[in-house]
Coordinates of C-alpha atoms in Angstrom, one line a residue:
Chain A
M4 CA -50.9 35.8 16.0
T5 CA -52.6 34.9 12.3
D6 CA -50.5 36.5 10.4
K7 CA -47.4 34.9 12.1
L8 CA -48.8 31.7 11.9
D9 CA -49.6 32.0 8.2
K10 CA -46.1 32.2 7.5
V11 CA -45.6 28.9 8.8
P12 CA -44.7 26.3 6.1
G13 CA -47.8 24.0 5.8
P14 CA -47.1 20.3 6.0
A15 CA -46.9 19.4 2.8
D16 CA -44.5 22.2 2.3
T17 CA -42.5 20.5 4.3
P18 CA -39.6 17.8 2.9
P19 CA -40.8 14.7 4.4
A20 CA -38.8 13.9 7.6
G21 CA -35.0 12.5 6.6
S22 CA -35.5 13.3 2.8
V23 CA -32.1 15.7 3.5
P24 CA -29.2 14.2 5.5
P25 CA -29.0 16.4 9.3
E26 CA -24.7 18.2 9.1
M27 CA -22.5 16.1 10.6
I28 CA -20.3 18.1 13.5
R29 CA -16.9 18.9 12.5
A30 CA -15.3 20.0 15.2
I31 CA -11.7 20.0 15.5
P32 CA -11.0 17.8 18.8
V33 CA -9.3 19.5 22.1
R34 CA -5.7 19.3 22.0
H35 CA -4.5 17.5 25.6
W36 CA -0.9 19.2 26.1
G37 CA 0.0 17.8 29.5
R38 CA 0.4 14.3 27.6
W39 CA 2.7 15.2 25.7
V40 CA 4.5 16.6 28.4
S41 CA 4.2 13.5 30.6
G42 CA 4.5 11.7 27.2
V43 CA 7.5 13.2 26.0
I44 CA 8.7 13.1 30.2
A45 CA 8.7 8.4 29.8
V46 CA 9.9 8.6 27.0
I47 CA 13.6 10.5 28.1
L48 CA 13.7 7.8 31.5
L49 CA 13.4 5.3 29.1
A50 CA 16.0 6.5 26.5
V51 CA 18.4 7.4 29.8
L52 CA 17.6 4.0 31.3
A53 CA 18.4 2.2 27.8
Y54 CA 22.2 3.9 27.6
A55 CA 22.2 2.9 30.7
F56 CA 22.1 -0.4 30.8
S57 CA 24.7 0.0 26.9
Q58 CA 27.8 1.3 29.2
G59 CA 27.1 -1.6 30.8
N60 CA 29.1 -4.7 31.1
V61 CA 27.3 -6.4 28.7
R62 CA 28.8 -9.1 25.9
W63 CA 25.4 -8.0 24.2
A64 CA 26.5 -10.7 21.0
T65 CA 25.8 -13.3 23.5
V66 CA 22.9 -13.2 23.8
P67 CA 21.6 -13.8 20.4
E68 CA 24.6 -16.5 19.8
K69 CA 22.8 -18.8 22.6
L70 CA 19.2 -17.7 22.4
F71 CA 18.5 -21.1 20.2
D72 CA 20.9 -23.1 22.2
G73 CA 20.4 -26.4 22.0
T74 CA 20.5 -27.1 26.3
I75 CA 18.5 -23.9 26.6
L76 CA 15.8 -25.1 23.6
S77 CA 15.2 -28.1 25.7
G78 CA 15.7 -26.2 29.4
M79 CA 12.5 -24.2 27.6
W80 CA 11.0 -27.2 26.7
N81 CA 11.3 -28.9 29.8
T82 CA 9.7 -25.9 31.6
I83 CA 6.6 -25.6 28.9
K84 CA 6.2 -29.5 30.0
I85 CA 6.1 -29.2 34.1
S86 CA 3.7 -26.4 33.4
V87 CA 2.0 -27.6 31.2
A88 CA 1.9 -30.2 34.1
S89 CA 1.2 -29.2 37.6
M90 CA -1.0 -26.7 35.9
A91 CA -3.2 -29.4 34.7
L92 CA -2.8 -31.7 38.2
G93 CA -4.3 -28.7 39.5
L94 CA -7.2 -28.0 38.0
V95 CA -8.3 -31.7 38.1
L96 CA -7.7 -31.4 42.0
G97 CA -8.7 -27.1 42.5
V98 CA -12.0 -28.9 40.5
V99 CA -12.3 -31.9 43.0
F100 CA -11.5 -29.8 46.0
A101 CA -13.6 -27.2 45.5
V102 CA -16.3 -29.5 44.7
M103 CA -15.2 -31.0 48.1
R104 CA -15.4 -27.7 50.2
L105 CA -18.3 -26.9 49.1
S106 CA -20.2 -30.1 49.7
K107 CA -23.5 -30.6 52.2
N108 CA -21.3 -33.5 54.0
P109 CA -19.3 -32.1 57.0
V110 CA -16.1 -34.8 56.6
T111 CA -15.2 -34.0 53.0
S112 CA -16.0 -30.2 53.2
S113 CA -13.0 -30.0 56.3
I114 CA -10.8 -32.6 54.9
A115 CA -10.9 -30.1 51.6
W116 CA -10.3 -27.1 54.3
L117 CA -7.7 -29.2 55.5
Y118 CA -5.8 -29.5 52.3
I119 CA -5.8 -26.2 51.0
W120 CA -4.8 -24.6 54.7
L121 CA -2.2 -26.6 54.3
F122 CA -1.4 -26.4 50.6
R123 CA -1.4 -22.8 50.6
G124 CA 0.0 -22.0 53.6
T125 CA 3.4 -23.4 52.9
P126 CA 5.5 -22.0 50.2
V127 CA 5.7 -23.9 47.2
Y128 CA 10.0 -24.1 47.5
V129 CA 9.6 -25.4 51.0
Q130 CA 6.6 -27.8 49.0
L131 CA 9.6 -29.1 46.6
L132 CA 12.2 -29.6 48.8
I133 CA 9.7 -32.1 51.0
W134 CA 9.4 -33.5 47.9
F135 CA 12.2 -34.4 46.7
N136 CA 13.6 -34.9 50.2
L137 CA 10.5 -37.7 50.8
A138 CA 13.6 -41.0 50.4
L139 CA 14.8 -39.5 53.9
I140 CA 11.4 -40.6 56.1
F141 CA 10.2 -43.8 54.0
P142 CA 13.4 -44.7 52.8
I143 CA 11.5 -47.4 50.6
L144 CA 7.4 -47.2 48.2
N145 CA 5.6 -49.9 49.1
I146 CA 2.3 -49.6 47.7
G147 CA 1.1 -53.4 47.8
F148 CA 1.0 -53.7 44.5
Y149 CA 4.3 -51.8 44.5
K150 CA 7.1 -51.4 46.0
D151 CA 10.3 -49.5 45.0
E152 CA 13.0 -47.6 46.0
M153 CA 12.0 -44.4 47.0
T154 CA 15.1 -42.4 45.9
D155 CA 14.3 -44.2 42.1
V156 CA 11.3 -43.4 42.1
M157 CA 10.9 -39.8 43.5
T158 CA 12.4 -38.3 39.9
P159 CA 13.0 -34.5 39.8
F160 CA 10.6 -34.6 37.1
L161 CA 7.6 -36.2 39.7
A162 CA 9.1 -34.2 42.7
A163 CA 8.6 -30.7 40.7
L164 CA 5.6 -31.9 39.7
L165 CA 3.6 -32.5 43.4
G166 CA 5.4 -29.6 44.5
L167 CA 3.9 -27.5 41.5
G168 CA 0.9 -29.2 41.6
L169 CA -0.3 -29.8 45.1
N170 CA 0.4 -26.4 45.9
E171 CA -1.3 -25.2 42.7
G172 CA -5.0 -27.1 43.2
A173 CA -5.1 -25.2 46.8
Y174 CA -5.0 -21.6 45.2
M175 CA -7.6 -23.2 41.7
A176 CA -9.7 -25.0 44.8
E177 CA -10.3 -21.7 46.1
I178 CA -10.8 -20.0 42.5
V179 CA -13.2 -23.0 41.1
R180 CA -14.9 -22.5 44.1
A181 CA -15.8 -19.0 43.8
G182 CA -16.6 -19.8 40.1
I183 CA -18.6 -21.9 41.5
Q184 CA -20.7 -19.8 43.8
S185 CA -20.4 -17.2 41.8
V186 CA -24.0 -18.5 39.4
D187 CA -26.9 -18.2 40.3
E188 CA -29.2 -20.2 42.2
G189 CA -31.8 -19.9 40.5
Q190 CA -29.8 -21.7 37.4
T191 CA -29.4 -24.6 40.0
E192 CA -32.8 -24.7 40.5
A193 CA -34.3 -24.7 36.6
S194 CA -32.0 -27.3 36.3
H195 CA -33.4 -29.3 39.2
A196 CA -36.8 -28.7 38.2
L197 CA -36.2 -30.0 34.8
G198 CA -35.4 -33.6 36.6
M199 CA -31.5 -32.8 36.0
S200 CA -29.3 -35.3 38.1
Q201 CA -27.1 -32.6 41.4
T202 CA -24.4 -34.6 38.8
K203 CA -25.8 -33.2 35.7
T204 CA -26.7 -30.2 36.8
M205 CA -23.5 -29.1 38.0
R206 CA -21.2 -30.5 34.6
R207 CA -23.9 -29.1 32.2
V208 CA -25.2 -25.7 33.9
V209 CA -22.8 -24.5 37.0
L210 CA -19.4 -25.4 36.0
P211 CA -19.4 -23.2 32.6
Q212 CA -21.0 -20.4 33.8
A213 CA -18.2 -20.5 36.3
M214 CA -16.1 -20.5 33.6
R215 CA -16.3 -17.4 32.9
V216 CA -15.5 -16.0 36.6
I217 CA -12.7 -19.4 36.8
V218 CA -11.1 -18.6 33.0
P219 CA -9.7 -15.5 34.2
P220 CA -8.4 -16.1 37.7
T221 CA -6.9 -19.5 35.7
G222 CA -4.8 -18.0 33.5
N223 CA -3.5 -15.5 35.9
E224 CA -2.2 -19.0 37.7
F225 CA -0.2 -20.8 34.4
I226 CA 1.1 -17.4 33.5
N227 CA 3.0 -17.4 37.0
M228 CA 2.8 -21.2 37.0
L229 CA 5.6 -21.1 33.7
K230 CA 7.5 -18.3 36.2
T231 CA 7.2 -20.6 39.6
S232 CA 7.8 -23.9 37.9
S233 CA 11.8 -22.0 37.5
L234 CA 11.6 -22.9 40.9
V235 CA 12.0 -26.3 40.8
V236 CA 16.2 -25.7 39.7
A237 CA 16.6 -26.6 43.8
V238 CA 15.4 -30.5 43.3
Q239 CA 17.5 -30.9 39.9
Y240 CA 14.7 -30.4 37.0
A241 CA 16.7 -29.2 34.2
D242 CA 14.2 -26.3 33.0
L243 CA 15.0 -23.0 31.3
L244 CA 16.8 -21.7 34.4
R245 CA 18.8 -24.0 34.8
A246 CA 20.0 -24.8 31.1
A247 CA 20.2 -21.1 31.3
Q248 CA 23.1 -21.6 34.5
D249 CA 24.8 -25.0 33.4
I250 CA 25.5 -23.3 30.3
A251 CA 27.0 -19.6 32.9
S252 CA 28.3 -21.6 34.9
T253 CA 31.2 -23.0 31.7
S254 CA 31.3 -19.5 29.2
F255 CA 31.1 -17.1 32.3
A256 CA 28.2 -15.4 30.7
V257 CA 26.5 -15.2 34.0
M258 CA 24.0 -12.1 32.6
E259 CA 23.5 -12.7 29.4
M260 CA 22.2 -15.7 30.3
F261 CA 20.0 -15.3 32.7
F262 CA 18.6 -12.1 29.7
V263 CA 18.5 -15.2 27.5
A264 CA 16.2 -17.0 30.0
S265 CA 14.5 -13.7 30.7
I266 CA 13.8 -13.6 26.9
W267 CA 12.2 -17.0 26.4
Y268 CA 10.2 -16.4 29.6
L269 CA 8.8 -13.6 27.9
I270 CA 8.1 -15.3 24.4
L271 CA 6.5 -17.8 26.4
T272 CA 3.9 -16.0 28.8
T273 CA 3.3 -13.5 25.9
V274 CA 2.3 -16.9 23.6
F275 CA 0.5 -18.1 26.7
S276 CA -1.9 -14.7 27.6
I277 CA -3.1 -14.9 23.4
G278 CA -4.4 -18.0 23.8
Q279 CA -6.0 -17.2 27.2
Y280 CA -7.0 -13.5 25.5
Y281 CA -9.3 -15.7 23.1
L282 CA -9.9 -19.2 25.5
E283 CA -11.9 -16.2 27.9
R284 CA -13.5 -14.9 25.6
Y285 CA -15.2 -18.0 24.4
Y286 CA -16.5 -18.8 27.9
A287 CA -17.9 -15.1 27.3
R288 CA -20.8 -16.2 25.3
G289 CA -23.9 -15.5 25.8
A290 CA -22.8 -13.4 29.3
L291 CA -22.8 -10.0 26.5
R292 CA -24.5 -9.3 23.9
S293 CA -21.8 -9.3 21.7
L294 CA -18.5 -9.6 21.7
P295 CA -15.9 -7.4 22.4
P296 CA -13.7 -6.6 19.4
T297 CA -10.0 -8.8 18.8
P298 CA -7.3 -6.3 19.4
W299 CA -6.4 -6.5 15.8
Q300 CA -10.3 -5.1 15.4
K301 CA -10.1 -2.6 18.4
I302 CA -6.4 -1.5 15.7
K303 CA -8.0 -1.2 13.1
A304 CA -11.2 0.7 14.8
N305 CA -8.1 3.3 16.2
L306 CA -6.1 3.6 12.6
S307 CA -9.6 4.1 11.2
S308 CA -10.8 7.2 14.1
F309 CA -7.5 8.4 14.1
S310 CA -7.3 9.2 9.8
N311 CA -11.2 10.8 10.9
R312 CA -9.2 13.1 13.1
K313 CA -6.5 14.2 10.9
A314 CA -9.0 14.5 8.5
V315 CA -11.6 16.6 10.5
A316 CA -7.9 18.4 11.6
K317 CA -7.6 19.7 8.1
Chain B
M15 CA -60.7 -39.7 38.7
T16 CA -57.4 -39.4 41.2
A17 CA -56.4 -35.1 41.1
M18 CA -53.3 -34.8 39.7
V19 CA -52.4 -32.8 43.4
K20 CA -53.5 -33.1 46.6
A21 CA -52.6 -31.8 49.5
E22 CA -53.8 -32.4 52.7
G23 CA -52.5 -29.7 56.0
V24 CA -49.1 -28.6 53.9
H25 CA -47.3 -26.7 56.4
K26 CA -44.3 -25.3 55.4
S27 CA -41.3 -22.9 58.2
Y28 CA -38.6 -21.7 57.6
G29 CA -36.9 -21.6 61.3
P30 CA -39.2 -19.6 63.0
A31 CA -40.7 -17.9 59.8
H32 CA -43.6 -20.6 59.3
I33 CA -44.5 -19.7 55.4
L34 CA -47.5 -22.5 55.3
R35 CA -50.0 -23.3 58.0
G36 CA -52.0 -26.3 57.2
I37 CA -52.6 -26.4 53.2
D38 CA -55.5 -28.7 52.2
L39 CA -56.6 -28.2 48.1
E40 CA -56.7 -30.4 45.1
V41 CA -56.4 -30.0 41.5
A42 CA -58.2 -32.2 39.0
P43 CA -56.8 -33.4 35.4
R44 CA -57.2 -30.7 33.0
E45 CA -58.0 -27.1 35.5
V46 CA -56.3 -24.3 35.0
F47 CA -55.8 -23.7 39.3
C48 CA -54.8 -19.8 39.8
L49 CA -53.0 -19.1 43.5
V50 CA -53.3 -15.3 43.9
G51 CA -52.9 -13.7 47.6
P52 CA -50.2 -10.6 48.8
S53 CA -47.1 -11.5 48.3
G54 CA -45.6 -13.2 51.7
S55 CA -48.5 -15.3 51.3
G56 CA -47.0 -18.4 51.0
K57 CA -48.2 -18.8 47.1
S58 CA -45.0 -19.5 45.6
T59 CA -43.6 -21.3 48.8
F60 CA -46.4 -23.2 48.5
L61 CA -45.8 -23.4 44.4
R62 CA -42.2 -24.6 44.7
C63 CA -43.5 -27.1 47.6
I64 CA -45.2 -29.0 44.2
N65 CA -42.4 -30.5 42.6
H66 CA -39.7 -30.8 46.1
L67 CA -37.6 -27.5 45.3
E68 CA -38.8 -27.1 49.2
K69 CA -39.9 -30.2 52.2
I70 CA -42.2 -30.0 53.0
N71 CA -42.9 -29.6 57.0
A72 CA -46.6 -31.8 58.0
G73 CA -48.8 -33.0 55.2
R74 CA -48.9 -35.2 52.4
L75 CA -49.0 -33.7 48.8
Y76 CA -49.4 -35.3 46.5
V77 CA -49.2 -35.0 42.4
D78 CA -50.6 -37.6 40.2
G79 CA -50.8 -40.2 43.3
E80 CA -47.5 -40.3 44.3
L81 CA -46.0 -38.8 47.3
V82 CA -43.8 -36.0 46.6
G83 CA -40.0 -36.3 48.3
Y84 CA -40.9 -39.1 50.6
R85 CA -42.2 -43.2 50.5
Q86 CA -44.5 -44.7 52.6
K87 CA -43.6 -47.9 53.4
G88 CA -46.3 -49.2 57.1
D89 CA -46.8 -45.4 59.0
K90 CA -43.0 -45.0 58.5
L91 CA -42.1 -41.9 55.6
Y92 CA -38.5 -42.6 53.7
E93 CA -37.0 -39.4 51.9
L94 CA -36.5 -40.2 48.6
K95 CA -32.9 -39.8 47.4
D96 CA -32.0 -37.1 44.6
S97 CA -32.4 -39.4 42.0
E98 CA -35.4 -40.7 42.5
V99 CA -36.8 -37.0 43.6
A100 CA -35.0 -35.8 40.1
A101 CA -37.6 -38.5 38.7
Q102 CA -41.0 -36.9 39.7
R103 CA -40.1 -33.7 38.7
K104 CA -39.1 -34.6 35.2
D105 CA -43.2 -34.9 35.1
I106 CA -43.8 -31.3 36.7
G107 CA -42.9 -28.4 34.2
M108 CA -41.5 -25.4 35.7
V109 CA -41.5 -21.7 34.5
F110 CA -39.7 -19.0 37.2
Q111 CA -40.5 -15.7 37.5
R112 CA -36.8 -14.6 36.7
F113 CA -36.6 -16.7 33.7
N114 CA -33.6 -19.0 34.7
L115 CA -32.6 -19.5 30.9
F116 CA -30.2 -20.8 30.7
P117 CA -27.6 -18.3 29.9
H118 CA -24.9 -20.2 28.1
M119 CA -26.8 -22.2 26.1
T120 CA -28.8 -20.8 23.2
A121 CA -32.7 -20.7 23.4
I122 CA -32.6 -23.9 21.1
E123 CA -29.8 -25.8 23.1
N124 CA -32.0 -24.4 26.3
V125 CA -35.5 -26.4 25.2
M126 CA -33.4 -29.8 24.0
E127 CA -31.0 -30.4 27.1
A128 CA -33.5 -31.5 29.5
P129 CA -34.5 -34.6 26.6
V130 CA -30.9 -35.0 25.6
Q131 CA -29.4 -35.4 29.1
V132 CA -32.5 -36.6 30.9
K133 CA -34.1 -39.0 29.1
G134 CA -31.4 -39.8 27.1
E135 CA -33.3 -38.4 24.2
S136 CA -31.0 -38.5 20.5
K137 CA -30.3 -34.9 19.9
A138 CA -32.3 -35.2 16.4
V139 CA -35.2 -36.1 17.4
A140 CA -35.3 -33.4 20.9
R141 CA -34.2 -30.8 18.4
E142 CA -37.0 -31.6 16.1
R143 CA -39.0 -31.7 18.8
A144 CA -38.0 -27.9 20.4
V145 CA -38.4 -26.5 17.2
K146 CA -41.2 -27.2 17.1
L147 CA -41.6 -25.8 20.5
L148 CA -40.1 -22.8 19.8
D149 CA -42.7 -22.1 17.2
R150 CA -45.3 -23.1 18.6
V151 CA -44.4 -20.3 21.1
G152 CA -43.9 -17.5 18.4
L153 CA -39.7 -18.4 18.6
G154 CA -39.0 -20.5 15.8
D155 CA -36.9 -18.0 14.4
K156 CA -35.0 -17.0 17.7
A157 CA -34.1 -21.0 18.2
G158 CA -30.4 -19.6 18.1
N159 CA -30.0 -16.7 20.2
Y160 CA -28.4 -16.6 23.9
P161 CA -31.2 -15.1 26.6
S162 CA -28.9 -12.0 26.9
Q163 CA -30.2 -11.3 23.0
L164 CA -33.8 -11.7 23.7
S165 CA -36.3 -9.5 25.4
G166 CA -37.6 -11.0 28.6
G167 CA -41.0 -11.9 27.0
Q168 CA -39.3 -14.2 24.5
Q169 CA -37.4 -15.0 27.3
Q170 CA -40.3 -16.5 29.3
R171 CA -41.4 -18.2 26.1
V172 CA -38.0 -19.7 25.7
A173 CA -38.5 -21.3 29.5
I174 CA -42.2 -22.7 29.0
A175 CA -41.1 -24.4 25.2
R176 CA -38.0 -25.5 28.2
A177 CA -40.9 -26.7 30.1
L178 CA -42.7 -28.6 27.5
A179 CA -40.1 -30.3 26.2
M180 CA -39.7 -32.5 28.8
E181 CA -44.0 -33.4 27.9
P182 CA -45.0 -32.5 31.4
K183 CA -48.7 -34.0 33.0
L184 CA -48.0 -30.9 35.2
M185 CA -46.9 -27.3 34.4
L186 CA -45.9 -24.8 37.2
F187 CA -45.8 -21.4 37.2
D188 CA -44.1 -19.0 39.7
E189 CA -45.9 -15.2 38.7
P190 CA -44.2 -15.8 35.6
T191 CA -45.8 -12.4 33.8
S192 CA -44.1 -10.5 37.0
A193 CA -40.9 -9.4 35.7
L194 CA -41.7 -8.9 32.9
D195 CA -42.8 -5.3 30.7
P196 CA -46.6 -4.3 30.7
E197 CA -46.3 -4.8 26.7
L198 CA -45.0 -7.5 26.7
V199 CA -47.3 -9.3 29.0
G200 CA -49.4 -9.8 26.6
D201 CA -47.4 -12.5 24.1
V202 CA -46.5 -14.9 27.1
L203 CA -50.1 -14.9 28.7
D204 CA -51.2 -16.0 25.0
V205 CA -49.0 -18.7 25.2
M206 CA -50.3 -19.8 28.5
R207 CA -53.7 -19.2 27.3
D208 CA -52.9 -21.5 24.4
L209 CA -51.6 -24.0 26.6
A210 CA -54.4 -24.1 28.9
E211 CA -56.4 -24.5 25.3
S212 CA -55.3 -28.0 24.5
G213 CA -55.8 -29.1 28.3
M214 CA -52.4 -29.2 29.9
T215 CA -53.0 -29.1 33.8
M216 CA -51.5 -25.8 34.9
I217 CA -51.2 -24.0 38.7
V218 CA -50.2 -20.7 38.4
V219 CA -49.3 -17.8 40.7
T220 CA -50.4 -14.9 38.9
H221 CA -50.9 -11.0 39.7
E222 CA -52.9 -11.1 36.6
M223 CA -56.8 -10.7 38.1
G224 CA -57.4 -11.1 33.2
F225 CA -55.9 -13.5 33.2
A226 CA -57.0 -15.5 35.8
R227 CA -60.9 -14.7 35.7
E228 CA -61.1 -16.0 31.4
V229 CA -58.8 -18.7 31.6
G230 CA -58.6 -20.1 35.0
D231 CA -60.8 -22.7 36.4
S232 CA -60.9 -22.9 39.7
L233 CA -58.5 -19.9 42.2
V234 CA -57.7 -19.5 45.7
F235 CA -56.9 -17.0 47.5
M236 CA -54.4 -17.2 49.8
D237 CA -52.9 -14.8 52.8
G238 CA -51.4 -15.7 55.8
G239 CA -49.9 -19.6 54.6
V240 CA -53.7 -20.9 54.9
V241 CA -56.9 -20.7 51.4
V242 CA -58.2 -17.9 52.7
E243 CA -61.4 -18.3 50.0
S244 CA -61.8 -20.7 47.0
G245 CA -64.4 -20.8 44.2
H246 CA -64.7 -20.6 40.2
P247 CA -62.1 -17.3 39.5
R248 CA -65.4 -15.2 38.4
D249 CA -66.8 -15.5 41.9
V250 CA -64.5 -15.4 43.5
L251 CA -63.4 -12.2 42.4
T252 CA -66.6 -10.5 41.8
N253 CA -68.3 -11.3 44.6
P254 CA -65.6 -12.3 47.8
Q255 CA -66.6 -13.4 50.8
H256 CA -63.8 -12.9 53.0
D257 CA -62.7 -9.5 54.2
R258 CA -59.1 -10.3 53.7
T259 CA -60.6 -11.3 49.6
K260 CA -62.3 -8.1 49.5
A261 CA -59.0 -5.7 50.5
F262 CA -57.0 -7.5 48.6
L263 CA -59.1 -7.4 45.4
S264 CA -59.4 -4.1 45.5
K265 CA -55.9 -3.1 46.0
V266 CA -55.4 -4.9 42.6
L267 CA -58.2 -4.8 40.9

């Protein structure tokens, strides 16, 4: 025993820890053959689909030709306008009705419940038609200081705004309520203990934290809104779909114009999805120790790990 | 000299659960007043009654001679409006077991929030005081950090600075070290000791008997919603008179 112990180099002989770097593991990564097979199958199916469309009776040249048509562009602009305006109205109504729903006042909370029940429970298409045809039951709009023919007041834009916005408000109210309720009660207590009023507590402490829960579904709602706004064709509003239909009816390029509209819808939803991503990142501050990487940072990280793998395989 | 806090027969119940069953006590200005007792004894509830986070069901509670949460006119009691309750609270600092820092604000923003929002102070003035307070609790270099980037002990010290920013006349501590890792407790207690030496009136619900003995001026042992025993911490902790106090202390000391 003592002999063996003597052979062990004493502390003086051992190099201080850290002076020799440890040998890094450079192993060949596991090959996932199943992934290759399923990938090839998926690509073949996609190619078949693409081929089918190429053989269809589509005049493809019409699509890029009409993509920047003046009517289409103004229709797209109208789609953006009505979507943003309706979403803004929906947001304001959503916050108001969520706060009403959560209030201790039984009257306001019942009214909020009724609003949500009514506007969430009926199809938005029906609501649009009701607003548009309001003149049938109220031919004259008379609110004391203002009096006019209802058909003059209820323009396609206003009918679309009220139909989409009030419907959206009902959904937003539920989203905002969920967000407010997700904030820990201790936050309200701490704020009250500092002498902050109910309103200040809501505005400065609760809502900013609720935003983290509210923003992702709200982004979803907005993207939905961009597409749902195509229903405003029903109230004669000149949106993107209406523009496409107008051209289709004169040029007989029906499917081609639907493709044009789809391309613009895709572009709009993509642009707003990117905006949503950065908005979510902003409201995640403080909630996460470090923010997740942006897509661009992820791509860079993936590329570098891929080149590392190749280097190891050699 | 009026007592900083005076409780007369305070009762509190949640539905059928009778938590406080007649609390009488007095806290003098500049006093460090420790509340100890087993969990469920009502000590945290009592603390929360002092700044009206909980409404009492019977009795009277005064802070600095002023009735908490109510106004007395003749023999009638009127509930205070939310804004009046808020005005009473701004002079009473509170530190929570779970810190309850605002996670969407940095440390310094947490400390500046109430002076700017409640007192209407300018940001420059509030920032200047916040810097001093963060220095005082030893976190001058963490001003720009979000709470999630701080340890529990650091968060609690920011929470103390946040309460002090309102320049309160009374500080309430609700088990300030109970949620902390043992090695972080010391830093928080040091800050509280420093605060006690500066003459702040403090009511501390705590399980830190060492702190109570060393810093406390008086100590109350509560159990089952009543005050069982009170006196100087050294006397109560080393020579408890009541059986329930003895039983409790034998478990925690």
